[in-house]
Amino acid sequence: MTEAAPDRLTRLLALISYLEENPGVRVATVAEHFGVTSEQVIDDVNTLWVSGAPGYLHGDLIDFAADEFDRGVLTLTDSQAMATPLRLGATEAAALLVALQSIAAVIGENDLVSTTMTKLRAAAGDAARLFEAVRIDAPRPGEYRDLLADAIAADRRVRLSYVSAGDEQTERDVDPVTLLTDGAHWYLDAWCHRARAPRQFRLDRILGAVVLADARSAHAVQRAPATLRTPGADGRRVRLHLASPARWVAEQVPHVGVEDHDDGTFTLELGVTESSWLQRLCLELGPLLRGIEPPEVAHEIAAAARSALRAYGE
Amino acid sequence: MTTPGDSDRTPAVPAHERLLDLVIALTQARPMMTKAQIRTQVRGYADSRPGDARSAARVQEAFDRKFDRDKETLRQLGIPLLTLTSSVHSDEVGYRIDLDDYALPRVELTAAELGVLGLAAQAWQDSTLARSARRALTKLRAITPRSAVDDAIGAVGLGAGTRGLLASDEPLGDLFAAITDRTAVRFTYHAARTGTSSVRHVEPWRLVARERGWYLVGWDRDRRARRTFRLSRIEGAISPVDGEEPFQLPETDAYEGTAEPTLLQAEVAVRSDRAPRLRAAGRPKGRVTVADGDELDVLVIEVADREAFASEIAGYGEAVVVLSPPDLRAAVLRRLAAVAALDPTGSPT
């Protein structure tokens, strides 16, 4: 995909400021610093080289030391008075401020993050007002986050006591890979020796964890960086007819589709892989649930509600 | 090399090159450049030259559109663009970039601090704000000699896990601006409680991110009350209410949810080997025989929110039975009875 012009312009201007301060820097170093390829840096330099003030003759253009450029080294010889580093736009500052706040919310007290925060505030100017106006409620990591982080750092296997979404408790040895959060829950990405497969465990469902003496297996160490699993399209199709206050379900549960009705109710189509999970969701919703399709699923879930009522003598 | 004279034969100048030449030209302009000068002298505009009279009007229109878009782009990037009037011809408008306001404040970031910002910039999933954050990062890289992302990951203890933390396809950018400028906003809101949509006028105070969603807290002018809006329930665009003085923030306004949670003590009965998480949260208190004849384990549990807890307990189905208090028991029964009634073919209880 081609880079959007405002993003490219921002880097072109940033390169002028950076190269003015850092003469004789290698193309590869610049590329790494700005998170782009060396080809991109050369392309940028070639663009800068033909840019300048109206007239566009030799003395009007941004210029580099050509002999050094041929050796892969960049030295700016004429910045056309554009070397002043450009301030942050309001939305740019806000986007980075809030992103940094989200990191702070997730990891808690941290010296490096708080000094970075102070300096970013100073750089942001007026946009730093958002610091007071934005709050990020990170999910609580629970009591085993530190233990798991230590196990990852020490390259150790962990024995977990874990409760599945279907409310079943199991003991399993896992090789922890990384901790992740999607803003609602914390997860441990790990190689599970019980399942002999990679698995993600929700930290709030871990009832116990012990670090073992064994080192992690190659499975764990060689895995690619994890991303959060997003369930959804596979599984049995079930349609829930819901009252408007149950809107949070559509906002939080991965689903196949949602259809709004004129009376304010809506129908949510789910791909269900675990029937115990669906049963739990339906019973939690209670009167907000207006209907379930197909009928055999409705029958199954209503039966579960009736057997619960019997325990109350109802 | 491209010169204006070649423009009939050379392909169009790419947008980023045109914008860069515009920035350089307006920075060096003394005292200013008029629109006509920009059009004829700045590379990238000069290629739209008039032919016959009718196409001249079209070309002029195309230039105006392009230039308006470019001005807006520069403003979004934080480039201070001044609009000036000629001292000689007062009807002549010109432009200049003000270098006094242009500069980034001098902050000295260490390599590790820049690394932290690099991690932070990955937190946005939404592409517009992700791009904004990356541009801010690029600008800070310009004034920092080196970055050390590995040091940052080491110190922060988060790597790939930060990705996509701020999941959002919601109009946050508009609200960032409105909150910073204290501008009231107008939008159509779908209220989940009533299931109806209506136009709201709101003074935006704060944003709260919670459970994968963003909430706006502010003063609802139509309801004359403080209200919380879930951003995903806003329909269509958020527009600023123009032509007003910045609104006043309330002197004190506690964050939503800072009130002490109301604690109640519940007694529940749990079937053997069921509901392990609930067991972990509660304190055992003997056994009891429930209506269906089974003997269950009794737990005492501290509860912060009765309705939320009633939903949780209902979700366990027959595995958990509420013994007390009565209003919690009634709240669970309401949920179970409603779901039991969804199956007209089922046998009566």
XYZ file of C-alpha atoms in Angstrom:
663
model
C 0.000 0.000 0.000
C 1.317 3.449 -0.803
C 1.983 5.644 2.167
C -0.466 8.505 2.716
C 0.949 11.908 1.715
C 0.674 13.506 5.214
C 2.650 10.607 6.733
C 5.312 10.808 4.040
C 5.549 14.606 4.340
C 5.966 14.275 8.104
C 8.903 11.911 7.667
C 10.509 14.071 4.952
C 10.449 17.084 7.283
C 11.643 14.956 10.223
C 14.564 13.678 8.131
C 15.731 17.237 7.415
C 15.780 18.046 11.160
C 17.413 14.751 12.079
C 20.118 14.933 9.407
C 20.914 18.548 10.298
C 21.711 17.379 13.850
C 23.398 14.118 12.834
C 25.742 14.685 9.853
C 27.543 11.686 8.371
C 24.980 9.109 9.500
C 24.594 5.823 7.605
C 21.447 5.147 5.566
C 20.890 1.883 7.449
C 21.045 3.702 10.811
C 18.464 6.246 9.662
C 16.234 3.456 8.364
C 16.332 1.636 11.682
C 15.735 4.817 13.660
C 12.655 5.782 11.642
C 11.375 2.216 11.331
C 11.493 2.082 7.515
C 13.597 0.223 4.933
C 16.901 1.571 3.582
C 15.281 1.749 0.130
C 12.624 4.019 1.626
C 15.261 6.314 3.132
C 17.060 6.557 -0.230
C 13.734 7.268 -1.909
C 13.058 9.995 0.671
C 16.514 11.534 0.176
C 15.990 11.560 -3.588
C 12.705 13.387 -3.041
C 14.325 15.919 -0.710
C 17.087 16.456 -3.253
C 14.652 17.810 -5.864
C 12.585 19.815 -3.392
C 13.036 23.437 -2.493
C 11.898 26.987 -2.984
C 10.207 28.431 -6.101
C 12.682 28.817 -8.902
C 13.893 25.287 -8.233
C 17.386 26.034 -9.472
C 20.549 24.777 -7.839
C 20.677 27.192 -4.876
C 16.946 26.824 -4.215
C 17.026 23.102 -3.500
C 17.735 20.913 -0.486
C 21.192 19.443 -0.990
C 23.295 16.536 0.248
C 26.988 15.667 -0.043
C 26.834 13.526 -3.216
C 30.118 11.668 -2.723
C 29.052 10.543 0.751
C 25.615 9.517 -0.524
C 27.331 7.168 -2.986
C 28.961 5.475 0.039
C 25.634 5.096 1.861
C 26.266 8.041 4.198
C 23.999 11.076 4.556
C 25.194 14.626 5.168
C 22.846 17.509 4.593
C 24.607 20.516 3.016
C 21.570 22.795 2.442
C 18.372 22.447 4.490
C 16.605 25.416 2.825
C 15.984 26.708 6.369
C 13.670 23.743 7.071
C 15.757 22.172 9.859
C 13.456 23.384 12.670
C 11.760 20.273 14.089
C 7.997 20.444 13.543
C 5.660 20.509 16.554
C 2.978 17.862 17.086
C -0.506 18.382 15.697
C -3.273 18.277 18.306
C -4.635 14.878 17.261
C -1.145 13.453 16.823
C -0.189 14.478 20.340
C -3.463 13.154 21.736
C -3.147 9.809 19.959
C 0.342 9.216 21.326
C -0.534 10.520 24.807
C -3.508 8.198 25.129
C -1.511 5.279 23.757
C 1.165 5.900 26.370
C -1.499 6.172 29.051
C -2.839 2.791 28.017
C 0.622 1.293 28.530
C 0.822 2.947 31.947
C -2.629 1.655 32.882
C -1.700 -1.868 31.885
C 1.670 -2.140 33.593
C 1.122 0.071 36.627
C 3.938 2.036 38.319
C 7.023 2.228 36.114
C 9.845 4.789 36.212
C 10.645 4.664 32.521
C 7.017 5.144 31.539
C 6.518 8.049 33.925
C 9.610 9.975 32.748
C 8.493 9.381 29.154
C 5.042 10.671 30.092
C 6.461 13.871 31.596
C 8.511 14.597 28.494
C 5.692 13.790 26.094
C 3.457 16.190 28.016
C 6.088 18.894 27.583
C 6.312 18.153 23.860
C 2.543 18.060 23.405
C 1.783 21.635 24.485
C -1.960 22.364 24.685
C -2.922 18.849 23.652
C -1.516 17.600 26.979
C -4.815 18.726 28.539
C -6.121 15.372 27.433
C -3.992 13.763 30.141
C -6.538 14.894 32.686
C -9.502 14.078 30.471
C -8.774 10.510 29.462
C -8.829 7.572 31.774
C -8.105 4.007 30.836
C -9.470 1.250 33.029
C -7.204 -1.697 32.381
C -8.429 -5.106 33.401
C -7.008 -6.316 36.712
C -4.159 -8.677 35.965
C -4.958 -10.909 38.926
C -2.540 -12.440 41.371
C -0.519 -14.582 38.949
C 0.656 -12.013 36.405
C 3.990 -11.359 38.112
C 4.657 -15.044 38.644
C 3.974 -15.748 34.971
C 6.114 -12.800 33.816
C 8.959 -14.094 35.989
C 8.549 -17.603 34.559
C 8.784 -16.218 31.006
C 11.887 -14.233 31.911
C 13.481 -17.254 33.636
C 12.494 -19.620 30.788
C 10.547 -21.940 33.116
C 7.557 -24.245 32.742
C 4.480 -23.535 34.883
C 1.799 -25.803 36.373
C -1.613 -24.163 36.143
C -4.856 -24.931 37.857
C -7.291 -23.606 35.278
C -11.048 -23.241 34.922
C -12.287 -23.473 31.322
C -15.092 -21.377 29.814
C -17.301 -24.423 30.396
C -16.473 -24.157 34.132
C -14.293 -27.270 34.245
C -11.195 -27.261 36.398
C -8.014 -28.899 35.096
C -4.345 -29.118 36.039
C -1.975 -28.539 33.154
C 1.714 -27.922 32.563
C 2.325 -25.082 30.145
C 5.318 -23.299 28.632
C 4.418 -19.607 28.953
C 5.207 -17.415 25.918
C 3.741 -13.988 26.524
C 1.121 -12.035 28.439
C -1.471 -10.114 26.481
C -4.491 -7.967 27.147
C -7.310 -6.864 24.885
C -8.513 -4.210 27.323
C -11.135 -6.475 28.888
C -9.090 -9.447 30.091
C -5.516 -10.580 30.501
C -4.381 -13.682 28.666
C -1.401 -15.996 28.836
C -0.253 -17.283 25.499
C 1.435 -20.646 26.083
C 2.267 -24.082 24.765
C -0.005 -26.504 26.625
C 1.477 -29.954 27.248
C -1.943 -31.388 28.059
C -3.437 -30.296 24.751
C -0.072 -30.648 22.919
C -0.939 -27.391 21.196
C -0.687 -23.637 21.701
C -3.444 -22.303 23.955
C -4.532 -19.003 25.455
C -5.503 -18.881 29.119
C -7.468 -16.116 30.745
C -5.631 -14.957 33.841
C -8.833 -14.474 35.835
C -9.608 -18.175 35.326
C -6.292 -19.335 36.762
C -6.908 -20.610 40.291
C -3.309 -21.608 41.001
C 0.124 -21.421 39.379
C 3.485 -22.887 40.355
C 6.806 -22.338 38.565
C 8.454 -25.691 37.824
C 12.173 -26.493 37.632
C 11.920 -27.570 33.971
C 12.973 -25.209 31.215
C 10.428 -24.352 28.527
C 10.379 -26.597 25.468
C 11.408 -25.428 22.007
C 7.698 -25.120 21.109
C 7.352 -22.111 23.326
C 10.607 -20.396 22.511
C 10.318 -20.692 18.734
C 6.772 -19.406 18.450
C 6.000 -16.290 16.476
C 4.777 -13.240 18.406
C 1.300 -13.909 19.679
C -1.862 -12.151 18.732
C -5.156 -12.515 20.468
C -7.397 -15.242 19.211
C -10.671 -13.913 17.876
C -13.317 -16.614 17.816
C -16.357 -15.962 15.704
C -17.322 -17.332 12.342
C -16.887 -21.059 12.968
C -19.134 -23.177 15.119
C -22.875 -23.708 15.249
C -25.003 -20.765 14.109
C -27.351 -19.537 16.829
C -29.552 -16.433 16.683
C -30.436 -14.575 19.878
C -33.270 -12.055 19.875
C -32.336 -9.462 22.496
C -33.851 -6.409 24.165
C -32.018 -3.119 23.666
C -30.290 -3.004 27.116
C -28.424 -6.192 26.116
C -26.504 -4.160 23.524
C -23.281 -4.867 25.417
C -23.409 -8.437 24.156
C -23.097 -7.232 20.565
C -20.273 -4.940 21.656
C -18.270 -7.507 23.582
C -18.953 -10.935 22.137
C -17.439 -11.767 18.729
C -20.352 -12.453 16.417
C -21.310 -13.213 12.839
C -23.874 -10.474 12.411
C -26.311 -8.144 14.113
C -29.695 -7.004 12.844
C -31.573 -4.067 14.407
C -35.363 -4.055 14.565
C -37.757 -1.090 14.559
C -38.923 -1.727 18.127
C -35.375 -1.254 19.471
C -34.667 -4.952 19.883
C -32.005 -6.691 17.821
C -30.969 -10.127 16.642
C -27.419 -11.318 17.185
C -26.047 -14.209 15.162
C -23.273 -16.164 16.865
C -20.932 -18.959 15.884
C -20.994 -21.179 18.964
C -18.277 -23.763 19.574
C -19.052 -24.447 23.245
C -22.687 -25.015 24.163
C -21.924 -24.553 27.889
C -20.728 -21.013 27.093
C -23.958 -20.206 25.222
C -26.096 -21.628 28.023
C -24.311 -19.478 30.571
C -24.724 -16.339 28.446
C -28.454 -16.984 27.944
C -29.136 -17.629 31.634
C -27.195 -14.472 32.583
C -29.320 -12.401 30.192
C -32.617 -13.557 31.692
C -35.543 -11.309 30.670
C -33.372 -9.409 28.159
C -33.371 -12.549 26.032
C -36.538 -12.611 23.920
C -35.928 -15.662 21.771
C -33.426 -18.303 20.665
C -33.124 -19.981 17.276
C -32.971 -22.764 16.223
C -35.792 -24.266 18.358
C -33.731 -27.248 19.518
C -31.190 -24.871 21.103
C -34.021 -22.902 22.717
C -35.386 -26.157 24.073
C -31.992 -27.192 25.488
C -31.385 -23.852 27.228
C -34.927 -23.522 28.587
C -34.521 -27.041 30.021
C -31.361 -25.922 31.832
C -33.280 -22.968 33.299
C -36.072 -25.300 34.447
C -33.705 -27.694 36.181
C -32.137 -24.710 37.978
C -35.623 -23.576 39.060
C -36.299 -27.058 40.469
C -33.303 -26.659 42.791
C -35.128 -23.621 44.208
C -38.350 -25.591 44.554
C -39.977 -23.422 41.856
C 15.336 17.626 -13.093
C 11.829 18.988 -13.165
C 11.306 22.657 -13.785
C 7.950 24.393 -14.178
C 8.527 24.652 -17.918
C 8.658 20.875 -18.231
C 5.339 20.350 -16.543
C 3.370 19.708 -19.723
C 5.524 16.721 -20.463
C 6.289 15.324 -17.007
C 3.823 13.248 -14.988
C 1.941 14.956 -12.149
C 4.026 15.766 -9.047
C 3.102 13.359 -6.195
C 1.092 14.888 -3.350
C 3.870 14.581 -0.730
C 6.321 16.428 -3.003
C 3.785 19.164 -3.734
C 3.105 19.569 -0.009
C 6.830 19.710 0.818
C 7.434 22.379 -1.828
C 4.416 24.298 -0.523
C 5.797 24.199 3.022
C 9.239 25.399 1.901
C 7.743 28.157 -0.273
C 5.436 29.446 2.473
C 8.211 29.298 5.063
C 10.459 31.483 2.916
C 7.665 33.824 1.735
C 8.302 37.462 2.700
C 5.908 38.766 3.746
C 3.481 36.283 2.142
C 2.488 34.437 -1.042
C -0.828 35.094 -2.713
C -2.932 32.291 -4.099
C -2.020 33.354 -7.623
C 1.681 33.219 -6.789
C 1.312 29.792 -5.225
C -0.537 28.537 -8.246
C 2.015 29.748 -10.749
C 5.249 29.359 -8.781
C 5.009 26.315 -6.501
C 5.861 23.070 -8.232
C 2.915 20.689 -8.250
C 0.381 23.458 -8.733
C 2.075 24.959 -11.746
C 1.164 21.945 -13.881
C -2.477 23.018 -13.960
C -2.154 25.862 -16.451
C -5.122 27.437 -18.230
C -5.879 26.841 -21.912
C -9.040 28.386 -23.396
C -11.426 30.453 -21.265
C -13.840 27.714 -20.257
C -11.138 25.267 -19.230
C -9.414 28.125 -17.403
C -12.390 28.299 -15.024
C -12.238 24.535 -14.521
C -8.521 24.633 -13.879
C -8.993 27.456 -11.375
C -11.651 25.428 -9.592
C -9.426 22.360 -9.481
C -6.604 24.437 -8.048
C -8.880 25.912 -5.369
C -10.021 22.474 -4.288
C -6.505 21.088 -4.215
C -5.139 24.082 -2.316
C -7.967 23.996 0.265
C -7.280 20.322 0.897
C -3.557 20.975 1.241
C -4.129 23.822 3.730
C -6.238 21.497 5.860
C -3.545 18.802 5.703
C -0.872 21.257 6.872
C -3.059 22.386 9.792
C -3.669 18.796 10.870
C 0.073 18.227 10.901
C 0.485 21.161 13.285
C 2.047 23.453 10.675
C 1.056 27.039 11.636
C -0.373 28.515 8.461
C -1.094 32.245 8.660
C -3.693 33.879 6.422
C -2.704 37.513 5.774
C -4.060 40.490 3.929
C -1.871 42.621 1.715
C -1.041 46.043 3.127
C -1.276 47.468 -0.398
C -4.380 45.723 -1.764
C -6.664 44.888 1.115
C -8.692 42.456 -1.016
C -5.612 40.379 -1.703
C -5.200 37.378 0.610
C -1.902 35.615 1.122
C -0.306 32.883 3.168
C 2.832 32.314 5.176
C 4.080 29.670 7.612
C 4.936 31.146 10.982
C 8.268 29.682 12.073
C 7.896 31.090 15.609
C 5.005 28.720 16.301
C 6.385 25.934 14.126
C 8.956 24.431 16.448
C 8.586 21.363 18.640
C 9.433 22.235 22.261
C 12.942 21.007 23.084
C 12.562 17.774 25.016
C 15.500 15.444 25.447
C 14.251 11.893 25.202
C 16.585 9.033 26.039
C 16.841 6.081 23.677
C 14.772 3.933 26.058
C 12.075 6.620 26.398
C 11.776 6.855 22.632
C 11.530 3.062 22.664
C 8.566 3.261 25.055
C 6.848 5.688 22.685
C 7.531 3.251 19.869
C 5.680 0.560 21.824
C 2.891 2.969 22.689
C 2.380 3.917 19.047
C 1.501 0.274 18.363
C -1.337 0.302 20.877
C -3.924 1.745 18.489
C -5.812 -0.668 16.343
C -7.817 2.025 14.638
C -5.929 3.099 11.550
C -6.555 6.864 11.718
C -5.321 7.259 15.285
C -2.576 4.690 14.709
C -1.315 6.900 11.888
C -1.583 10.041 14.021
C 0.406 8.390 16.810
C 3.053 7.215 14.341
C 3.428 10.729 12.933
C 3.929 12.071 16.452
C 6.575 9.392 16.953
C 8.309 10.341 13.687
C 8.498 13.965 14.848
C 10.024 12.945 18.165
C 12.532 10.725 16.382
C 13.688 13.822 14.505
C 15.004 15.334 17.752
C 16.294 12.134 19.351
C 19.568 10.635 18.143
C 18.844 7.016 18.991
C 16.069 4.703 20.114
C 16.273 1.470 22.063
C 13.052 -0.504 21.742
C 14.585 -3.604 23.347
C 15.466 -1.643 26.482
C 11.895 -0.402 26.602
C 10.420 -3.879 26.209
C 12.720 -5.075 28.976
C 11.739 -2.309 31.347
C 8.045 -2.326 30.556
C 7.644 -6.099 30.345
C 5.305 -5.921 27.392
C 6.108 -6.860 23.843
C 3.600 -7.978 21.304
C 0.967 -7.838 24.039
C 0.588 -4.102 23.640
C -0.617 -4.424 20.087
C -4.219 -3.478 19.588
C -4.828 -2.614 23.202
C -6.813 0.439 22.171
C -9.213 -1.313 19.859
C -11.466 1.307 18.382
C -13.180 2.180 15.165
C -14.936 4.983 16.982
C -14.749 8.723 16.363
C -12.238 9.389 19.122
C -10.185 11.842 17.107
C -13.118 14.279 16.875
C -13.670 14.069 20.632
C -9.958 14.570 21.406
C -10.175 17.870 19.555
C -13.463 18.885 21.189
C -12.220 18.114 24.708
C -8.959 19.981 24.155
C -10.767 23.025 22.726
C -13.758 22.736 25.114
C -16.165 22.753 22.215
C -19.669 21.302 22.616
C -20.569 18.525 20.187
C -23.755 17.259 18.555
C -24.484 13.638 17.629
C -27.276 11.095 17.264
C -27.275 8.594 20.108
C -28.888 5.199 20.289
C -29.871 4.739 23.930
C -29.645 1.065 24.850
C -32.067 1.493 27.759
C -34.959 2.677 25.584
C -33.820 1.404 22.194
C -34.488 4.795 20.607
C -32.221 7.309 18.858
C -32.152 11.039 19.429
C -29.909 14.039 18.785
C -27.823 15.050 21.804
C -25.885 18.226 22.508
C -23.054 17.484 24.880
C -20.193 19.363 26.532
C -17.478 16.696 26.430
C -15.554 16.414 29.692
C -13.752 13.132 29.696
C -13.202 9.837 27.949
C -13.015 6.519 29.735
C -11.822 3.286 28.130
C -13.252 0.173 29.704
C -13.861 -3.398 28.601
C -12.957 -2.856 24.952
C -15.211 0.179 24.706
C -14.917 3.954 24.994
C -17.297 6.120 26.997
C -17.812 9.863 26.840
C -18.687 11.619 30.090
C -20.128 15.101 29.791
C -22.953 17.536 30.266
C -26.044 16.659 28.254
C -27.587 20.043 27.409
C -30.917 18.520 26.377
C -31.297 16.485 29.564
C -29.611 19.183 31.711
C -27.604 16.502 33.451
C -24.285 14.719 33.484
C -24.460 11.691 31.231
C -22.259 8.850 30.028
C -22.381 7.803 26.380
C -20.930 4.679 24.897
C -19.164 5.749 21.702
C -20.184 2.679 19.726
C -23.806 3.762 20.221
C -23.239 7.096 18.498
C -24.776 6.990 15.034
C -23.101 8.908 12.238
C -20.732 11.827 12.670
C -19.890 13.945 15.694
C -20.052 17.613 14.750
C -18.783 20.545 16.764
C -21.278 23.217 17.849
C -19.643 26.244 16.253
C -19.594 29.871 17.277
C -19.521 29.492 21.048
C -17.075 30.435 23.769
C -15.220 27.433 25.236
C -17.509 25.783 27.796
C -16.655 25.720 31.500
C -15.530 22.511 33.103
C -17.252 21.605 36.386
C -15.142 22.451 39.423
C -15.402 19.024 40.918
C -16.625 15.964 39.183
C -15.763 12.589 40.570
C -14.998 9.917 38.042
C -17.838 7.564 37.480
C -17.503 4.551 39.705
C -15.369 6.151 42.395
C -18.234 5.852 44.856
C -17.643 3.061 47.371
C -19.182 -0.144 46.037
C -22.113 -1.373 48.088
C -21.051 -4.646 49.635
C -23.538 -7.311 50.462
C -22.910 -10.736 51.886
C -24.457 -13.621 49.986
C -24.844 -17.268 50.917
C -24.893 -19.659 47.998
C -24.975 -23.449 47.713
C -22.693 -25.127 45.158
C -22.887 -28.683 43.770
C -19.845 -30.928 44.243
C -16.987 -30.200 41.837
C -18.857 -27.325 40.182
C -18.174 -23.583 39.938
C -14.475 -23.699 40.936
C -13.964 -19.942 40.484
C -16.853 -19.164 42.786
C -15.422 -21.572 45.341
C -12.087 -19.791 45.136
C -13.817 -16.458 45.866
C -15.920 -17.635 48.813
C -15.602 -18.996 52.336
C -17.028 -22.508 53.037
C -19.837 -22.763 55.616
C -21.073 -26.383 55.902
C -23.600 -28.161 53.689
C -27.303 -27.869 52.907
C -29.978 -29.944 51.178
C -31.815 -28.004 48.442
C -35.312 -28.472 46.980
C -34.351 -31.102 44.417
C -33.003 -33.339 47.226
C -29.246 -32.939 46.622
C -26.760 -31.930 49.316
C -24.657 -28.905 48.347
C -21.663 -26.997 49.781
C -22.482 -23.612 51.294
C -20.266 -20.583 50.528
C -20.283 -17.074 51.951
C -19.316 -14.442 49.356
C -18.844 -10.656 49.474
C -20.713 -9.055 46.570
C -20.189 -5.550 45.212
C -23.040 -5.345 42.703
C -26.225 -7.326 43.284
C -27.573 -7.315 39.723
C -24.228 -8.285 38.186
C -23.827 -11.060 40.743
C -27.392 -12.277 40.102
C -26.517 -12.604 36.402
C -23.332 -14.477 37.225
C -25.191 -16.902 39.509
C -28.029 -17.420 37.007
C -25.337 -18.278 34.457
C -24.255 -21.241 36.567
C -27.710 -22.769 36.173
C -28.428 -25.673 38.523
C -24.801 -25.731 39.763
C -25.368 -22.817 42.186
C -28.399 -21.975 44.340
C -28.770 -18.660 46.220
C -29.785 -19.111 49.877
C -29.736 -15.450 50.941
C -30.379 -12.538 50.838
C -33.957 -12.813 49.480
C -33.655 -9.968 46.957
C -30.616 -11.649 45.371
C -32.529 -14.928 45.235
C -35.491 -13.150 43.593
C -33.198 -11.501 41.033
C -31.781 -14.907 40.032
C -35.233 -16.495 39.841
C -36.438 -13.671 37.556
C -33.670 -14.512 35.097
C -34.217 -18.270 35.204
C -37.998 -18.013 34.856
C -37.673 -15.721 31.832
C -35.364 -18.159 30.037
C -37.483 -21.195 30.994
C -40.459 -19.494 29.345
C -38.635 -19.249 26.000
C -39.475 -22.851 25.157
C -43.221 -23.254 24.587
C -42.773 -26.995 23.924
C -41.109 -27.630 27.295
C -42.836 -29.488 30.082
C -44.259 -27.296 32.887
C -42.089 -27.069 35.963
